[in-house]
Amino acid sequence: MPRIYLDNAATTRLDDEVLQAMLPLMTENFGNPSSIHAHGRQVRSAIERARKTIATLLSASPSEIFFTSGGTEADNTAITCSIDTYQLKHAITSPTEHHAVLHTLEHLAKQGIIELSYVKLNEKGQVDVAHLEELLRTKPRTLVSLMHGNNEIGNLIDLKQISEICKKYNAIFHSDTVQTMGHYTHNLQDLNIDFIVGAAHKFHGPKGVGFLYINANNKIHPFIHGGSQERNMRGGTENVYGIVGMAKALEIAYRDMEAHQNHIKGLKTRMIEKLTANIPGITFNGDSANVDNSLYTVLSVSFPPSSDNDMLLFNLDIAQISCSSGSACSSGTDVGSHVLGALNVHPDRGNVRFSFGKYNTEEEIDKVIDVLTEIYAKKVLAPNP
């Protein structure tokens, strides 16, 4: 069996249909979209068609979609520029946000630009909505930044509920929707939300391109200067083939969403059941084992304590299985997961994030279970006495 890839929360395989849509923009349609001649106009039309496609899928206006280099830039733009434009002095987030959000807000707080508050979480990592409202009641004109789906433990927030609370207190609401974009529908006509983001490579599009939705009621300053691109909101020549590929990837994701949801939920359920049956003492982090009420693409598994748990990912890699201990953006560091730390997960346990995609199969899941069962049977990771 070929190498098994179960790290789809980090990035996904490019869809063949997406590649075919991108190829003409890499070869014959190579003009600069800011040029006024025919070559430029042709490429400009491709960008605007892509913008309209994304906007239509999200029930937004094309004028509300701005292209970026990815989710991190989109998050940074929404946070930094809304705070600067509206002279906000307070922001609220959670301790389990992606570092694109946490590090940005912590940097602004360290500079003394804002006061930063953290909403409380319960033992499963779920946002304490009552505490959020309490914080907003004290300081209503603030920025709230809470991710839709957690990239490590799969917890979801109710965007509709949070958006209504923010509206009640005149707060600016930004949500990092990178992990849920292309996996759930987002009807922005039904949400009182100011900013959401997308990154193409999380839904089988190309790397290095994303978008920021800015509600038409908001007019913020640009984050990147140097040109009039993106209606004076982001300087720099557009990543044309990335943009076209992203629109195609999102179009495919919406077209096939129900089938892919059913397929991937089946894989996740299969893994939960087989792990529970074959490995005593296994637990699951956050809400990730709640298949119907968590991000269905993510399963965060906590293996029993062992002196050799540091070798678990290495042993899986040797067995031709690619997975992760958490966010890819933290890999290669000696710092443990801030998400699992916020949940007080015992450091002696081995924690692995398996994340599924449309190209995974039941046979792959069964192979992973066989490998894990064999690892424990051989006592490579024998529990401490």
PDB file of C-alpha atoms in Angstrom, residues 79-191:
ATOM      1  CA  ILE A  79      -7.148  41.991  13.239  1.00  0.00           C
ATOM      2  CA  THR A  80      -4.475  44.639  12.816  1.00  0.00           C
ATOM      3  CA  CYS A  81      -6.346  46.867  10.409  1.00  0.00           C
ATOM      4  CA  SER A  82      -9.696  46.796  12.197  1.00  0.00           C
ATOM      5  CA  ILE A  83      -8.004  47.724  15.472  1.00  0.00           C
ATOM      6  CA  ASP A  84      -6.104  50.530  13.727  1.00  0.00           C
ATOM      7  CA  THR A  85      -9.016  51.830  11.656  1.00  0.00           C
ATOM      8  CA  TYR A  86     -11.570  51.866  14.456  1.00  0.00           C
ATOM      9  CA  GLN A  87      -9.071  52.737  17.214  1.00  0.00           C
ATOM     10  CA  LEU A  88     -10.169  49.749  19.262  1.00  0.00           C
ATOM     11  CA  LYS A  89      -8.572  49.422  22.692  1.00  0.00           C
ATOM     12  CA  HIS A  90      -9.754  45.949  23.663  1.00  0.00           C
ATOM     13  CA  ALA A  91      -9.814  42.502  22.063  1.00  0.00           C
ATOM     14  CA  ILE A  92     -11.197  39.148  23.147  1.00  0.00           C
ATOM     15  CA  THR A  93      -9.966  35.762  21.964  1.00  0.00           C
ATOM     16  CA  SER A  94      -9.455  32.249  23.343  1.00  0.00           C
ATOM     17  CA  PRO A  95      -6.222  30.524  24.416  1.00  0.00           C
ATOM     18  CA  THR A  96      -6.734  27.801  21.777  1.00  0.00           C
ATOM     19  CA  GLU A  97      -6.741  30.016  18.664  1.00  0.00           C
ATOM     20  CA  HIS A  98      -4.337  29.480  15.788  1.00  0.00           C
ATOM     21  CA  HIS A  99      -1.078  31.389  16.233  1.00  0.00           C
ATOM     22  CA  ALA A 100      -1.981  33.575  13.252  1.00  0.00           C
ATOM     23  CA  VAL A 101      -4.534  35.091  15.626  1.00  0.00           C
ATOM     24  CA  LEU A 102      -2.908  34.642  19.042  1.00  0.00           C
ATOM     25  CA  HIS A 103       0.536  35.949  18.105  1.00  0.00           C
ATOM     26  CA  THR A 104      -0.951  38.938  16.294  1.00  0.00           C
ATOM     27  CA  LEU A 105      -3.110  39.950  19.244  1.00  0.00           C
ATOM     28  CA  GLU A 106      -0.331  39.288  21.759  1.00  0.00           C
ATOM     29  CA  HIS A 107       2.017  41.479  19.717  1.00  0.00           C
ATOM     30  CA  LEU A 108      -0.509  44.334  19.719  1.00  0.00           C
ATOM     31  CA  ALA A 109      -1.083  43.905  23.457  1.00  0.00           C
ATOM     32  CA  LYS A 110       2.674  43.924  24.149  1.00  0.00           C
ATOM     33  CA  GLN A 111       2.937  47.198  22.244  1.00  0.00           C
ATOM     34  CA  GLY A 112       0.230  48.669  24.465  1.00  0.00           C
ATOM     35  CA  ILE A 113      -2.160  49.193  21.561  1.00  0.00           C
ATOM     36  CA  ILE A 114      -4.875  46.969  23.045  1.00  0.00           C
ATOM     37  CA  GLU A 115      -5.841  45.216  26.242  1.00  0.00           C
ATOM     38  CA  LEU A 116      -6.288  41.513  25.549  1.00  0.00           C
ATOM     39  CA  SER A 117      -8.830  39.287  27.317  1.00  0.00           C
ATOM     40  CA  TYR A 118      -9.233  35.529  27.017  1.00  0.00           C
ATOM     41  CA  VAL A 119     -12.648  33.932  27.136  1.00  0.00           C
ATOM     42  CA  LYS A 120     -12.923  30.951  29.483  1.00  0.00           C
ATOM     43  CA  LEU A 121     -13.083  27.394  28.168  1.00  0.00           C
ATOM     44  CA  ASN A 122     -14.618  24.315  29.753  1.00  0.00           C
ATOM     45  CA  GLU A 123     -12.764  21.013  30.202  1.00  0.00           C
ATOM     46  CA  LYS A 124     -13.500  20.064  26.583  1.00  0.00           C
ATOM     47  CA  GLY A 125     -12.171  23.351  25.251  1.00  0.00           C
ATOM     48  CA  GLN A 126     -15.602  24.780  24.423  1.00  0.00           C
ATOM     49  CA  VAL A 127     -16.024  28.550  24.629  1.00  0.00           C
ATOM     50  CA  ASP A 128     -17.885  29.801  27.698  1.00  0.00           C
ATOM     51  CA  VAL A 129     -20.473  31.952  25.942  1.00  0.00           C
ATOM     52  CA  ALA A 130     -21.717  33.455  29.208  1.00  0.00           C
ATOM     53  CA  HIS A 131     -18.199  34.642  30.010  1.00  0.00           C
ATOM     54  CA  LEU A 132     -17.855  36.128  26.520  1.00  0.00           C
ATOM     55  CA  GLU A 133     -21.010  38.128  27.078  1.00  0.00           C
ATOM     56  CA  GLU A 134     -19.762  39.214  30.495  1.00  0.00           C
ATOM     57  CA  LEU A 135     -16.536  40.524  28.925  1.00  0.00           C
ATOM     58  CA  LEU A 136     -18.480  42.356  26.222  1.00  0.00           C
ATOM     59  CA  ARG A 137     -20.885  43.852  28.744  1.00  0.00           C
ATOM     60  CA  THR A 138     -17.916  45.466  30.489  1.00  0.00           C
ATOM     61  CA  LYS A 139     -16.212  46.699  27.314  1.00  0.00           C
ATOM     62  CA  PRO A 140     -18.695  46.513  24.443  1.00  0.00           C
ATOM     63  CA  ARG A 141     -16.744  48.234  21.642  1.00  0.00           C
ATOM     64  CA  THR A 142     -14.120  45.568  21.124  1.00  0.00           C
ATOM     65  CA  LEU A 143     -12.742  43.044  18.645  1.00  0.00           C
ATOM     66  CA  VAL A 144     -13.800  39.429  19.122  1.00  0.00           C
ATOM     67  CA  SER A 145     -11.684  36.827  17.327  1.00  0.00           C
ATOM     68  CA  LEU A 146     -12.815  33.201  17.712  1.00  0.00           C
ATOM     69  CA  MET A 147     -12.091  30.437  15.221  1.00  0.00           C
ATOM     70  CA  HIS A 148     -14.956  28.480  13.688  1.00  0.00           C
ATOM     71  CA  GLY A 149     -13.210  25.098  13.805  1.00  0.00           C
ATOM     72  CA  ASN A 150     -10.128  24.348  15.869  1.00  0.00           C
ATOM     73  CA  ASN A 151      -7.280  22.958  13.771  1.00  0.00           C
ATOM     74  CA  GLU A 152      -5.945  20.658  16.527  1.00  0.00           C
ATOM     75  CA  ILE A 153      -8.949  19.339  18.462  1.00  0.00           C
ATOM     76  CA  GLY A 154     -11.799  19.967  16.045  1.00  0.00           C
ATOM     77  CA  ASN A 155     -14.009  22.006  18.374  1.00  0.00           C
ATOM     78  CA  LEU A 156     -16.648  24.140  16.638  1.00  0.00           C
ATOM     79  CA  ILE A 157     -18.285  27.352  17.738  1.00  0.00           C
ATOM     80  CA  ASP A 158     -21.793  28.449  16.794  1.00  0.00           C
ATOM     81  CA  LEU A 159     -21.056  31.320  14.416  1.00  0.00           C
ATOM     82  CA  LYS A 160     -24.676  32.458  14.422  1.00  0.00           C
ATOM     83  CA  GLN A 161     -24.846  32.612  18.225  1.00  0.00           C
ATOM     84  CA  ILE A 162     -21.530  34.429  18.614  1.00  0.00           C
ATOM     85  CA  SER A 163     -22.358  36.863  15.825  1.00  0.00           C
ATOM     86  CA  GLU A 164     -25.642  37.796  17.510  1.00  0.00           C
ATOM     87  CA  ILE A 165     -23.890  38.402  20.829  1.00  0.00           C
ATOM     88  CA  CYS A 166     -21.318  40.603  19.122  1.00  0.00           C
ATOM     89  CA  LYS A 167     -24.060  42.544  17.366  1.00  0.00           C
ATOM     90  CA  LYS A 168     -25.824  43.096  20.696  1.00  0.00           C
ATOM     91  CA  TYR A 169     -22.715  44.793  22.128  1.00  0.00           C
ATOM     92  CA  ASN A 170     -21.573  46.591  18.956  1.00  0.00           C
ATOM     93  CA  ALA A 171     -18.428  44.435  18.775  1.00  0.00           C
ATOM     94  CA  ILE A 172     -16.357  43.665  15.690  1.00  0.00           C
ATOM     95  CA  PHE A 173     -16.421  39.902  15.025  1.00  0.00           C
ATOM     96  CA  HIS A 174     -13.621  38.122  13.175  1.00  0.00           C
ATOM     97  CA  SER A 175     -13.534  34.346  12.780  1.00  0.00           C
ATOM     98  CA  ASP A 176     -10.667  32.247  11.461  1.00  0.00           C
ATOM     99  CA  THR A 177     -12.628  29.887   9.210  1.00  0.00           C
ATOM    100  CA  VAL A 178      -9.587  28.307   7.553  1.00  0.00           C
ATOM    101  CA  GLN A 179     -10.379  24.758   8.736  1.00  0.00           C
ATOM    102  CA  THR A 180     -14.098  24.880   7.954  1.00  0.00           C
ATOM    103  CA  MET A 181     -13.979  26.684   4.603  1.00  0.00           C
ATOM    104  CA  GLY A 182     -14.881  24.189   1.889  1.00  0.00           C
ATOM    105  CA  HIS A 183     -16.090  21.654   4.440  1.00  0.00           C
ATOM    106  CA  TYR A 184     -19.199  23.515   5.642  1.00  0.00           C
ATOM    107  CA  THR A 185     -21.437  26.041   3.914  1.00  0.00           C
ATOM    108  CA  HIS A 186     -21.069  29.664   5.010  1.00  0.00           C
ATOM    109  CA  ASN A 187     -24.112  31.829   4.324  1.00  0.00           C
ATOM    110  CA  LEU A 188     -22.817  35.303   5.076  1.00  0.00           C
ATOM    111  CA  GLN A 189     -26.223  36.863   4.483  1.00  0.00           C
ATOM    112  CA  ASP A 190     -27.373  35.022   7.596  1.00  0.00           C
ATOM    113  CA  LEU A 191     -24.475  36.044   9.841  1.00  0.00           C
TER     114      LEU A 191
END
